[in-house]
mmCIF file of C-alpha atoms in Angstrom:
data_model
loop_
_atom_site.group_PDB
_atom_site.id
_atom_site.type_symbol
_atom_site.label_atom_id
_atom_site.label_comp_id
_atom_site.label_asym_id
_atom_site.label_seq_id
_atom_site.Cartn_x
_atom_site.Cartn_y
_atom_site.Cartn_z
ATOM 1 C CA MET I 27 179.126 128.465 109.201
ATOM 2 C CA LYS I 28 175.970 129.521 109.838
ATOM 3 C CA SER I 29 173.546 129.181 106.770
ATOM 4 C CA THR I 30 170.672 131.912 105.780
ATOM 5 C CA TYR I 31 168.102 130.887 103.301
ATOM 6 C CA PHE I 32 166.291 133.463 101.126
ATOM 7 C CA THR I 33 163.323 133.353 98.967
ATOM 8 C CA ILE I 34 163.715 136.275 95.757
ATOM 9 C CA THR I 35 160.400 136.998 93.931
ATOM 10 C CA PRO I 36 161.291 139.451 91.194
ATOM 11 C CA ARG I 37 158.860 142.195 90.615
ATOM 12 C CA ASP I 38 160.370 143.419 87.391
ATOM 13 C CA PRO I 39 161.877 141.305 84.432
ATOM 14 C CA VAL I 40 165.703 140.309 85.719
ATOM 15 C CA ILE I 41 168.487 141.680 83.551
ATOM 16 C CA ALA I 42 171.254 138.983 83.126
ATOM 17 C CA ARG I 43 173.230 139.484 80.079
ATOM 18 C CA ASP I 44 175.352 137.254 78.183
ATOM 19 C CA ALA I 45 178.943 138.204 77.632
ATOM 20 C CA ARG I 46 178.424 139.712 74.264
ATOM 21 C CA PRO I 47 179.523 143.081 73.823
ATOM 22 C CA PHE I 48 176.879 145.844 74.281
ATOM 23 C CA GLY I 49 176.418 149.563 73.337
ATOM 24 C CA PHE I 50 174.543 152.044 70.716
ATOM 25 C CA GLY I 51 172.949 149.853 67.901
ATOM 26 C CA ILE I 52 173.577 146.478 69.516
ATOM 27 C CA ARG I 53 170.617 144.320 70.843
ATOM 28 C CA MET I 54 171.154 143.085 74.311
ATOM 29 C CA LYS I 55 171.042 139.460 74.648
ATOM 30 C CA SER I 56 169.864 137.826 77.794
ATOM 31 C CA LEU I 57 171.079 134.559 79.497
ATOM 32 C CA ASP I 58 168.176 131.804 79.672
ATOM 33 C CA TRP I 59 168.754 131.726 83.415
ATOM 34 C CA PRO I 60 170.824 134.073 85.960
ATOM 35 C CA TYR I 61 174.612 132.720 86.439
ATOM 36 C CA PRO I 62 175.783 132.503 90.477
ATOM 37 C CA SER I 63 178.046 135.667 90.167
ATOM 38 C CA VAL I 64 174.520 137.715 89.392
ATOM 39 C CA LEU I 65 173.062 136.359 92.420
ATOM 40 C CA ALA I 66 176.574 137.028 94.384
ATOM 41 C CA GLY I 67 176.795 140.459 93.311
ATOM 42 C CA SER I 68 173.181 141.434 94.385
ATOM 43 C CA LEU I 69 173.122 139.837 97.598
ATOM 44 C CA ARG I 70 176.609 141.188 98.776
ATOM 45 C CA THR I 71 175.881 144.777 97.578
ATOM 46 C CA MET I 72 172.494 144.296 99.560
ATOM 47 C CA PHE I 73 174.396 143.133 102.845
ATOM 48 C CA GLY I 74 177.090 145.839 102.190
ATOM 49 C CA LYS I 75 174.380 148.494 102.585
ATOM 50 C CA THR I 76 172.422 146.904 105.653
ATOM 51 C CA GLU I 77 175.603 145.362 107.531
ATOM 52 C CA LYS I 78 178.034 148.012 106.651
ATOM 53 C CA ALA I 79 175.898 150.900 105.908
ATOM 54 C CA GLY I 80 176.999 151.209 102.538
ATOM 55 C CA ASP I 81 180.850 151.710 103.570
ATOM 56 C CA PHE I 82 182.408 149.645 101.056
ATOM 57 C CA SER I 83 185.927 150.221 102.156
ATOM 58 C CA PRO I 84 188.772 147.090 101.499
ATOM 59 C CA ASP I 85 187.800 145.569 104.496
ATOM 60 C CA THR I 86 184.181 145.611 103.673
ATOM 61 C CA VAL I 87 184.851 144.297 100.400
ATOM 62 C CA MET I 88 186.993 141.538 101.739
ATOM 63 C CA TRP I 89 184.215 140.496 104.031
ATOM 64 C CA LEU I 90 181.476 140.611 101.563
ATOM 65 C CA LYS I 91 183.700 138.426 99.218
ATOM 66 C CA GLY I 92 184.363 135.977 101.897
ATOM 67 C CA LEU I 93 180.460 135.319 102.202
ATOM 68 C CA ALA I 94 179.578 131.902 100.633
ATOM 69 C CA ILE I 95 176.763 132.049 98.105
ATOM 70 C CA SER I 96 174.863 129.154 96.805
ATOM 71 C CA GLY I 97 172.217 129.357 93.848
ATOM 72 C CA PRO I 98 170.439 130.762 91.947
ATOM 73 C CA PHE I 99 167.692 127.985 91.693
ATOM 74 C CA PRO I 100 163.923 127.944 90.496
ATOM 75 C CA LEU I 101 161.856 127.711 93.402
ATOM 76 C CA VAL I 102 158.128 126.315 93.487
ATOM 77 C CA ASP I 103 156.126 125.821 96.465
ATOM 78 C CA GLY I 104 159.116 125.403 98.545
ATOM 79 C CA SER I 105 161.110 123.052 96.591
ATOM 80 C CA LEU I 106 164.064 123.629 94.687
ATOM 81 C CA PHE I 107 164.224 122.649 90.774
ATOM 82 C CA PHE I 108 167.606 121.816 89.189
ATOM 83 C CA PRO I 109 168.948 121.980 85.443
ATOM 84 C CA ALA I 110 168.180 118.889 83.564
ATOM 85 C CA PRO I 111 171.349 116.218 83.335
ATOM 86 C CA LYS I 112 173.160 115.922 80.093
ATOM 87 C CA ASP I 113 173.283 112.024 80.237
ATOM 88 C CA ILE I 114 169.702 111.438 79.085
ATOM 89 C CA LEU I 115 168.180 111.021 75.468
ATOM 90 C CA LEU I 116 164.507 111.384 74.945
ATOM 91 C CA LYS I 117 162.684 109.668 72.179
ATOM 92 C CA ASP I 118 159.627 111.171 71.318
ATOM 93 C CA LEU I 119 156.877 108.416 71.038
ATOM 94 C CA ARG I 120 154.131 111.094 70.588
ATOM 95 C CA ASN I 121 150.916 111.937 72.685
ATOM 96 C CA ASP I 122 153.088 113.467 75.325
ATOM 97 C CA ARG I 123 154.718 110.256 75.691
ATOM 98 C CA PHE I 124 158.496 109.522 75.648
ATOM 99 C CA GLU I 125 161.003 107.313 76.290
ATOM 100 C CA ALA I 126 164.203 107.828 78.161
ATOM 101 C CA PHE I 127 167.871 106.361 77.413
ATOM 102 C CA PRO I 128 170.703 106.884 79.770
ATOM 103 C CA LEU I 129 174.046 107.735 78.314
ATOM 104 C CA ARG I 130 176.618 105.652 80.338
ATOM 105 C CA PRO I 131 180.624 104.498 79.833
ATOM 106 C CA ALA I 132 180.823 102.022 77.385
ATOM 107 C CA GLU I 133 183.503 99.821 76.232
ATOM 108 C CA MET I 134 184.488 100.289 72.696
ATOM 109 C CA GLY I 135 184.185 97.379 69.981
ATOM 110 C CA LYS I 136 187.080 95.536 68.137
ATOM 111 C CA GLY I 137 188.566 98.254 65.682
ATOM 112 C CA GLN I 138 186.929 101.009 67.100
ATOM 113 C CA GLY I 139 188.162 104.465 68.402
ATOM 114 C CA CYS I 140 187.385 107.814 69.833
ATOM 115 C CA ASP I 141 189.264 111.040 69.974
ATOM 116 C CA LEU I 142 188.532 111.920 73.558
ATOM 117 C CA PRO I 143 190.806 114.253 75.563
ATOM 118 C CA HIS I 144 192.605 111.528 77.400
ATOM 119 C CA PRO I 145 193.512 107.810 76.897
ATOM 120 C CA GLY I 146 191.782 106.751 80.225
ATOM 121 C CA LEU I 147 188.313 107.929 79.270
ATOM 122 C CA LEU I 148 185.787 105.850 77.928
ATOM 123 C CA PRO I 149 182.811 107.378 75.550
ATOM 124 C CA ALA I 150 179.512 107.667 77.029
ATOM 125 C CA MET I 151 176.498 105.951 74.792
ATOM 126 C CA LEU I 152 173.484 104.628 74.484
ATOM 127 C CA PRO I 153 172.136 101.088 75.490
ATOM 128 C CA GLN I 154 173.259 98.335 73.066
ATOM 129 C CA THR I 155 169.502 97.639 72.887
ATOM 130 C CA VAL I 156 169.010 100.821 70.931
ATOM 131 C CA THR I 157 169.219 100.044 67.322
ATOM 132 C CA GLU I 158 167.049 102.533 65.474
ATOM 133 C CA GLU I 159 168.271 106.031 64.902
ATOM 134 C CA PHE I 160 166.039 108.999 66.266
ATOM 135 C CA LYS I 161 166.053 112.716 66.645
ATOM 136 C CA PRO I 162 166.561 113.113 70.359
ATOM 137 C CA ALA I 163 163.514 115.325 71.873
ATOM 138 C CA LYS I 164 164.078 118.397 73.772
ATOM 139 C CA SER I 165 164.012 117.715 77.816
ATOM 140 C CA ALA I 166 162.486 120.507 80.257
ATOM 141 C CA PRO I 167 165.554 122.442 81.158
ATOM 142 C CA PHE I 168 164.582 122.125 84.830
ATOM 143 C CA TRP I 169 163.577 119.200 86.820
ATOM 144 C CA SER I 170 161.825 118.897 90.396
ATOM 145 C CA LEU I 171 163.843 117.513 93.185
ATOM 146 C CA LYS I 172 161.714 114.351 93.010
ATOM 147 C CA THR I 173 162.314 113.670 89.356
ATOM 148 C CA MET I 174 166.140 114.399 89.768
ATOM 149 C CA VAL I 175 166.420 112.115 92.881
ATOM 150 C CA SER I 176 164.702 109.344 90.528
ATOM 151 C CA TRP I 177 167.113 109.610 87.715
ATOM 152 C CA LEU I 178 170.126 109.870 90.178
ATOM 153 C CA THR I 179 169.255 106.627 91.907
ATOM 154 C CA GLU I 180 167.543 104.359 89.096
ATOM 155 C CA ASP I 181 169.314 101.313 88.053
ATOM 156 C CA THR I 182 167.589 100.886 84.629
ATOM 157 C CA ASP I 183 166.006 102.994 82.425
ATOM 158 C CA ALA I 184 162.885 101.047 81.944
ATOM 159 C CA SER I 185 161.244 102.228 84.966
ATOM 160 C CA PHE I 186 162.038 105.788 84.483
ATOM 161 C CA SER I 187 160.430 105.845 80.921
ATOM 162 C CA ASN I 188 157.059 105.037 82.499
ATOM 163 C CA ARG I 189 157.278 108.358 84.541
ATOM 164 C CA ILE I 190 159.061 110.492 81.663
ATOM 165 C CA SER I 191 156.028 112.586 80.598
ATOM 166 C CA PRO I 192 156.255 114.698 83.640
ATOM 167 C CA VAL I 193 159.722 115.422 82.905
ATOM 168 C CA HIS I 194 158.428 117.077 79.879
ATOM 169 C CA THR I 195 155.064 118.800 80.265
ATOM 170 C CA GLY I 196 153.998 118.248 83.775
ATOM 171 C CA ALA I 197 154.310 119.803 87.202
ATOM 172 C CA ASP I 198 157.627 118.268 87.653
ATOM 173 C CA SER I 199 159.281 120.295 84.920
ATOM 174 C CA LEU I 200 160.127 124.039 84.212
ATOM 175 C CA GLN I 201 160.760 125.731 81.220
ATOM 176 C CA TYR I 202 163.049 128.902 81.219
ATOM 177 C CA PRO I 203 161.419 132.280 82.147
ATOM 178 C CA GLU I 204 159.864 134.147 79.119
ATOM 179 C CA LYS I 205 162.084 136.933 77.511
ATOM 180 C CA ASP I 206 160.697 140.642 78.062
ATOM 181 C CA ALA I 207 162.101 142.837 75.327
ATOM 182 C CA ARG I 208 161.736 146.592 76.041
ATOM 183 C CA ILE I 209 162.875 149.711 74.006
ATOM 184 C CA HIS I 210 164.447 152.405 75.668
ATOM 185 C CA THR I 211 165.844 155.932 74.781
ATOM 186 C CA LYS I 212 168.918 157.911 76.131
ATOM 187 C CA ILE I 213 167.717 160.878 78.153
ATOM 188 C CA VAL I 214 169.538 164.366 78.123
ATOM 189 C CA PRO I 215 170.477 165.112 81.480
ATOM 190 C CA GLU I 216 170.384 169.017 81.193
ATOM 191 C CA ARG I 217 166.919 168.813 79.507
ATOM 192 C CA GLY I 218 165.222 165.852 80.523
ATOM 193 C CA VAL I 219 164.047 165.054 76.951
ATOM 194 C CA ALA I 220 165.035 162.100 74.863
ATOM 195 C CA ASP I 221 168.203 162.339 72.827
ATOM 196 C CA ASP I 222 167.101 161.789 68.851
ATOM 197 C CA GLY I 223 167.914 158.389 67.517
ATOM 198 C CA MET I 224 169.644 157.127 70.847
ATOM 199 C CA LEU I 225 167.612 154.141 71.356
ATOM 200 C CA PHE I 226 168.603 150.761 72.867
ATOM 201 C CA GLU I 227 166.885 147.455 73.809
ATOM 202 C CA THR I 228 167.124 145.590 76.965
ATOM 203 C CA VAL I 229 165.685 141.803 77.397
ATOM 204 C CA GLY I 230 164.765 140.679 80.879
ATOM 205 C CA LEU I 231 163.821 137.395 82.319
ATOM 206 C CA ASP I 232 159.801 137.573 83.334
ATOM 207 C CA PHE I 233 158.973 135.837 86.386
ATOM 208 C CA THR I 234 155.883 137.428 87.198
ATOM 209 C CA ALA I 235 153.736 135.121 84.804
ATOM 210 C CA LYS I 236 152.372 131.981 86.575
ATOM 211 C CA ARG I 237 153.337 128.896 84.985
ATOM 212 C CA LYS I 238 150.290 126.392 83.798
ATOM 213 C CA SER I 239 152.080 123.374 84.898
ATOM 214 C CA VAL I 240 153.066 124.488 88.340
ATOM 215 C CA GLY I 241 150.074 126.851 89.240
ATOM 216 C CA ASP I 242 152.338 129.154 91.166
ATOM 217 C CA GLN I 243 154.867 131.970 90.151
ATOM 218 C CA VAL I 244 158.296 130.772 89.863
ATOM 219 C CA ARG I 245 160.809 132.217 92.539
ATOM 220 C CA ILE I 246 164.286 132.284 93.170
ATOM 221 C CA ALA I 247 166.215 130.193 95.929
ATOM 222 C CA ALA I 248 169.315 131.291 97.634
ATOM 223 C CA ARG I 249 171.818 130.363 100.403
ATOM 224 C CA MET I 250 174.458 132.136 101.972
ATOM 225 C CA ASP I 251 176.846 130.605 104.658
ATOM 226 C CA SER I 252 178.757 132.951 106.757
ATOM 227 C CA ASN I 253 180.754 132.714 110.103
ATOM 228 C CA GLY I 254 179.182 135.457 112.113
ATOM 229 C CA GLY I 255 175.593 135.566 110.533
ATOM 230 C CA CYS I 256 173.515 138.245 109.199
ATOM 231 C CA SER I 257 170.291 140.100 110.413
ATOM 232 C CA MET I 258 167.080 138.814 108.931
ATOM 233 C CA VAL I 259 165.816 140.489 105.424
ATOM 234 C CA ASP I 260 162.449 141.305 104.186
ATOM 235 C CA THR I 261 163.048 144.086 101.491
ATOM 236 C CA LEU I 262 163.287 145.194 98.005
ATOM 237 C CA HIS I 263 166.458 145.160 96.430
ATOM 238 C CA PRO I 264 167.867 145.225 92.879
ATOM 239 C CA PHE I 265 168.817 141.687 91.304
ATOM 240 C CA GLY I 266 170.463 141.766 88.103
ATOM 241 C CA GLY I 267 171.292 144.816 85.908
ATOM 242 C CA GLU I 268 169.267 147.986 85.385
ATOM 243 C CA ARG I 269 168.361 148.193 88.977
ATOM 244 C CA ARG I 270 165.544 145.972 88.496
ATOM 245 C CA LEU I 271 163.820 145.301 91.836
ATOM 246 C CA ALA I 272 163.153 141.959 93.333
ATOM 247 C CA HIS I 273 161.454 141.069 96.881
ATOM 248 C CA TRP I 274 164.220 139.467 99.071
ATOM 249 C CA LYS I 275 163.048 137.926 102.130
ATOM 250 C CA SER I 276 164.884 135.075 104.462
ATOM 251 C CA CYS I 277 163.316 131.877 105.170
ATOM 252 C CA ALA I 278 164.007 128.750 107.347
ATOM 253 C CA GLY I 279 164.973 126.926 104.068
ATOM 254 C CA HIS I 280 163.505 124.979 101.281
ATOM 255 C CA THR I 281 163.207 121.300 100.128
ATOM 256 C CA GLY I 282 166.330 120.118 98.450
ATOM 257 C CA TRP I 283 169.241 122.020 100.240
ATOM 258 C CA THR I 284 170.054 118.946 102.119
ATOM 259 C CA CYS I 285 171.011 115.748 100.472
ATOM 260 C CA PRO I 286 167.724 113.420 100.499
ATOM 261 C CA ASP I 287 167.917 109.890 102.023
ATOM 262 C CA GLU I 288 167.345 108.154 98.981
ATOM 263 C CA ILE I 289 170.570 109.526 97.341
ATOM 264 C CA LYS I 290 172.676 108.359 100.620
ATOM 265 C CA THR I 291 171.333 105.028 100.671
ATOM 266 C CA SER I 292 172.319 104.679 96.987
ATOM 267 C CA VAL I 293 175.707 106.097 96.952
ATOM 268 C CA LYS I 294 176.618 104.295 100.485
ATOM 269 C CA ASP I 295 176.700 100.559 98.896
ATOM 270 C CA SER I 296 177.986 101.783 95.207
ATOM 271 C CA GLU I 297 181.323 101.997 93.919
ATOM 272 C CA ARG I 298 180.236 103.988 90.878
ATOM 273 C CA VAL I 299 178.951 107.480 91.678
ATOM 274 C CA ARG I 300 177.912 110.404 89.361
ATOM 275 C CA MET I 301 178.501 114.152 89.605
ATOM 276 C CA VAL I 302 176.025 116.272 87.983
ATOM 277 C CA LEU I 303 176.681 120.448 87.849
ATOM 278 C CA ALA I 304 173.608 122.256 89.365
ATOM 279 C CA THR I 305 175.239 125.592 88.357
ATOM 280 C CA PRO I 306 178.106 126.310 86.002
ATOM 281 C CA ALA I 307 181.580 125.362 86.836
ATOM 282 C CA ILE I 308 184.808 126.750 86.538
ATOM 283 C CA PHE I 309 187.820 124.656 86.391
ATOM 284 C CA THR I 310 191.423 125.372 85.305
ATOM 285 C CA GLY I 311 191.436 122.561 82.937
ATOM 286 C CA GLY I 312 188.407 124.010 80.870
ATOM 287 C CA TRP I 313 185.803 121.055 81.075
ATOM 288 C CA LEU I 314 188.381 119.173 83.311
ATOM 289 C CA PRO I 315 188.469 119.827 87.165
ATOM 290 C CA GLY I 316 192.034 120.822 88.383
ATOM 291 C CA TRP I 317 191.499 118.417 91.403
ATOM 292 C CA LEU I 318 191.707 115.254 88.637
ATOM 293 C CA GLY I 319 195.790 114.700 88.389
ATOM 294 C CA GLU I 320 197.186 111.828 86.070
ATOM 295 C CA LYS I 321 198.206 108.585 87.918
ATOM 296 C CA ASN I 322 199.213 105.454 86.326
ATOM 297 C CA GLY I 323 197.061 106.684 82.852
ATOM 298 C CA CYS I 324 194.047 107.512 84.688
ATOM 299 C CA LEU I 325 192.557 110.768 85.968
ATOM 300 C CA VAL I 326 192.083 110.449 89.803
ATOM 301 C CA GLY I 327 191.388 113.057 92.586
ATOM 302 C CA SER I 328 189.302 113.802 95.119
ATOM 303 C CA PRO I 329 186.696 116.839 95.173
ATOM 304 C CA PRO I 330 187.085 119.889 97.410
ATOM 305 C CA GLY I 331 185.123 118.984 100.946
ATOM 306 C CA GLY I 332 185.220 115.253 100.298
ATOM 307 C CA PRO I 333 186.219 112.638 102.798
ATOM 308 C CA ASP I 334 190.128 112.736 103.309
ATOM 309 C CA ASP I 335 190.427 109.283 102.515
ATOM 310 C CA LEU I 336 188.385 109.014 99.424
ATOM 311 C CA VAL I 337 189.892 108.903 95.983
ATOM 312 C CA LEU I 338 187.906 108.757 92.789
ATOM 313 C CA ARG I 339 188.610 107.956 89.187
ATOM 314 C CA LEU I 340 187.206 109.677 86.088
ATOM 315 C CA VAL I 341 185.605 107.254 83.799
ATOM 316 C CA SER I 342 183.564 109.221 81.306
ATOM 317 C CA ALA I 343 181.738 112.696 81.240
ATOM 318 C CA CYS I 344 178.852 114.121 79.433
ATOM 319 C CA VAL I 345 179.664 117.905 78.961
ATOM 320 C CA ASP I 346 177.981 120.456 76.636
ATOM 321 C CA ARG I 347 179.992 123.180 74.815
ATOM 322 C CA TRP I 348 181.715 126.114 77.111
ATOM 323 C CA LYS I 349 179.794 128.925 77.847
ATOM 324 C CA PRO I 350 181.277 132.527 78.163
ATOM 325 C CA LEU I 351 181.295 134.523 81.515
ATOM 326 C CA SER I 352 181.905 138.122 81.873
ATOM 327 C CA GLY I 353 180.226 140.925 83.537
ATOM 328 C CA TRP I 354 181.139 144.149 85.543
ATOM 329 C CA SER I 355 183.184 144.274 88.570
ATOM 330 C CA LEU I 356 182.167 146.941 91.238
ATOM 331 C CA GLU I 357 185.363 146.412 93.182
ATOM 332 C CA THR I 358 187.554 147.552 90.194
ATOM 333 C CA ARG I 359 185.042 149.669 88.308
ATOM 334 C CA GLY I 360 185.751 147.935 85.304
ATOM 335 C CA PRO I 361 184.756 144.997 83.114
ATOM 336 C CA LYS I 362 185.590 141.811 83.792
ATOM 337 C CA ALA I 363 187.738 139.495 81.628
ATOM 338 C CA ILE I 364 185.775 136.703 79.783
ATOM 339 C CA ARG I 365 185.850 133.201 81.403
ATOM 340 C CA ARG I 366 184.758 129.882 79.950
ATOM 341 C CA VAL I 367 182.531 127.854 82.379
ATOM 342 C CA VAL I 368 181.228 124.501 81.818
ATOM 343 C CA PRO I 369 177.462 124.427 81.718
ATOM 344 C CA ALA I 370 174.962 123.254 84.570
ATOM 345 C CA GLY I 371 173.506 119.831 83.905
ATOM 346 C CA SER I 372 177.155 118.434 83.069
ATOM 347 C CA VAL I 373 177.782 114.904 84.177
ATOM 348 C CA TYR I 374 180.960 113.271 85.647
ATOM 349 C CA PHE I 375 181.065 109.517 86.019
ATOM 350 C CA PHE I 376 183.461 108.166 88.564
ATOM 351 C CA GLU I 377 184.788 104.640 89.964
ATOM 352 C CA THR I 378 186.085 104.879 93.830
ATOM 353 C CA GLU I 379 189.764 103.604 93.684
ATOM 354 C CA LYS I 380 189.896 104.263 97.529
ATOM 355 C CA GLY I 381 187.795 105.009 100.560
ATOM 356 C CA SER I 382 183.984 104.892 100.696
ATOM 357 C CA ALA I 383 181.755 107.290 99.055
ATOM 358 C CA ALA I 384 179.127 107.119 101.761
ATOM 359 C CA ALA I 385 179.799 110.247 102.947
ATOM 360 C CA LEU I 386 180.309 112.038 99.709
ATOM 361 C CA ALA I 387 176.338 112.732 98.781
ATOM 362 C CA GLU I 388 175.766 114.189 102.116
ATOM 363 C CA ARG I 389 179.150 116.422 102.625
ATOM 364 C CA CYS I 390 179.348 117.496 98.935
ATOM 365 C CA TRP I 391 175.637 117.892 97.933
ATOM 366 C CA LEU I 392 175.121 121.469 96.555
ATOM 367 C CA GLN I 393 178.651 122.096 97.618
ATOM 368 C CA SER I 394 180.894 123.692 95.115
ATOM 369 C CA VAL I 395 183.666 121.655 93.263
ATOM 370 C CA SER I 396 185.389 124.699 91.373
ATOM 371 C CA ASP I 397 189.153 125.066 91.612
ATOM 372 C CA ASP I 398 189.294 128.510 92.732
ATOM 373 C CA PRO I 399 188.307 129.267 96.324
ATOM 374 C CA GLN I 400 186.585 132.665 95.377
ATOM 375 C CA ASP I 401 184.980 130.766 92.381
ATOM 376 C CA ARG I 402 183.565 128.483 95.065
ATOM 377 C CA LEU I 403 182.588 131.104 97.225
ATOM 378 C CA ASP I 404 180.671 132.768 94.503
ATOM 379 C CA GLY I 405 178.505 129.410 93.786
ATOM 380 C CA PHE I 406 180.032 128.130 90.696
ATOM 381 C CA GLY I 407 180.048 124.344 90.605
ATOM 382 C CA LEU I 408 177.432 123.333 93.241
ATOM 383 C CA THR I 409 177.008 119.505 92.525
ATOM 384 C CA LEU I 410 174.281 116.765 92.956
ATOM 385 C CA TRP I 411 175.529 113.171 93.601
ATOM 386 C CA GLY I 412 173.917 109.805 92.550
ATOM 387 C CA THR I 413 175.227 106.432 91.246
ATOM 388 C CA TRP I 414 175.330 104.665 87.559
ATOM 389 C CA ASN I 415 175.075 100.934 86.535
ATOM 390 C CA ASN I 416 175.230 99.963 90.447
ATOM 391 C CA SER I 417 173.087 96.970 89.708
ATOM 392 C CA LYS I 418 176.288 95.651 87.596
ATOM 393 C CA LYS I 419 179.334 93.924 89.630
ATOM 394 C CA GLY I 420 182.756 94.600 88.808
ATOM 395 C CA SER I 421 184.793 97.274 87.737
ATOM 396 C CA ILE I 422 185.859 99.031 84.331
ATOM 397 C CA ASN I 423 189.518 98.125 84.207
ATOM 398 C CA ASP I 424 192.304 100.516 82.317
ATOM 399 C CA LYS I 425 191.293 98.610 79.236
ATOM 400 C CA GLY I 426 187.688 99.658 79.500
ATOM 401 C CA MET I 427 186.462 95.914 80.155
ATOM 402 C CA GLU I 428 183.937 94.757 82.727
ATOM 403 C CA GLU I 429 185.802 92.420 85.100
#
C-alpha cells in the first residue's frame, strides 16, 4: 500500500452536521470536530473527479470505497494533535495549575460490587491516595503528540502532574474550532429573489482564526492508502457540507503518523497495554469490539492487523456515552441509517494472554480496529497504543487480585 498525505486548509467554515433532523424551522447543529466520514466522502469525491474525470460508475465507486482514509486530525506546525484520553481526571489547583489523576483498573474491596457489562471486567478508578472529593476540571479536547506520548508511557501520575498546565492552556493543547452561525434564505429559482419567510441557519467550524496558544492557523491532516497510488493534489475542493471550500495539498507527511520510539520501547517490555481511540469507532457490540470473544469468563482477542500470535484480555475500559452517526449517501442518493459510535478518546485496558505486544504499537499505530472492513477503510477506530501500571509486577487474575 502506498501512503499519500494531505494538508487541508479550510477557506470557509466547515459544515459537519450532527445526526439531528434538519428542515424548515429547525436550527442546524454542528459537531465539535468532523467525523472520519466527512473526510472520506470529500476526499473520494475529489479523486473521483480528478482520477476518473467525474465518471462515478459502479466500478469507480467500488474503487473509491477501497481507498483507505485516515483522519481527520488537527495539524499545527506540521505535527498532529489527538483527542484527549478519557482515563484522566484533572483537579484545578487554581492559577493555571492542575493535578492529574489517572483512572486505572482496580480491585474492589470486600463487600463492594459494580454492575459492569461483563463479570470479567474491573472498574477504572482513581488512585487510593485520592481521599478528597473534587469537581473534575475540563481538559483541553486535543493534546499534542508530545503530551500524548508522555501520558501513554508514564509509570506514575506525579511526574505528569508537574507538566499538566500545558495540557489545559498552553501550546501543547487545542480547543475546538469556533462555531460560525449564518442565516440564509431560500431563493426562488424562476425569479432569483428570496422566498418570503423561508429562512434557515447553518453552523460551521471556523478554522481561519489563529489560536493564541499556538500562534498558527489550525489545519487538518489526512492520509490515504491505496494500491495503485494517485496523482499529487494542490487544489480547492469542498470539505464537508454546503460545498464550503478548502485547500487540499499533498505533502511528504506529518509528525505523528508513525509510532514514536518512546511508545515502542514502553510497549516492548510491558504485559499491560492501553488502546486509545484517536477517531470514533464502530463496533458490533456497541462499546465492545467484535474481535473480543468470551473465553473462560474473560474477553479475549486480537485487534485487526495485530501480530498473529498475540492474544489480549480486556481488563477494563473508560468509554464515554455513544454518539450518533448519520449522513447523506452519494451512492444511494438518500440518508444513511443512524448508527452508534464509540467516542474518540475512549480507553481500553488490556493484558497479554499469549504472545508479545512488542510489534503491536508499530503495526497498529493509527490503524483501524473497527469491526466492519468498510468502516476501517473510512477511518473509524484509528488507535494509539501505550502502557498502564507497567511499573507493577504480576498480573490481575480472574478475581481482580494482584498476583
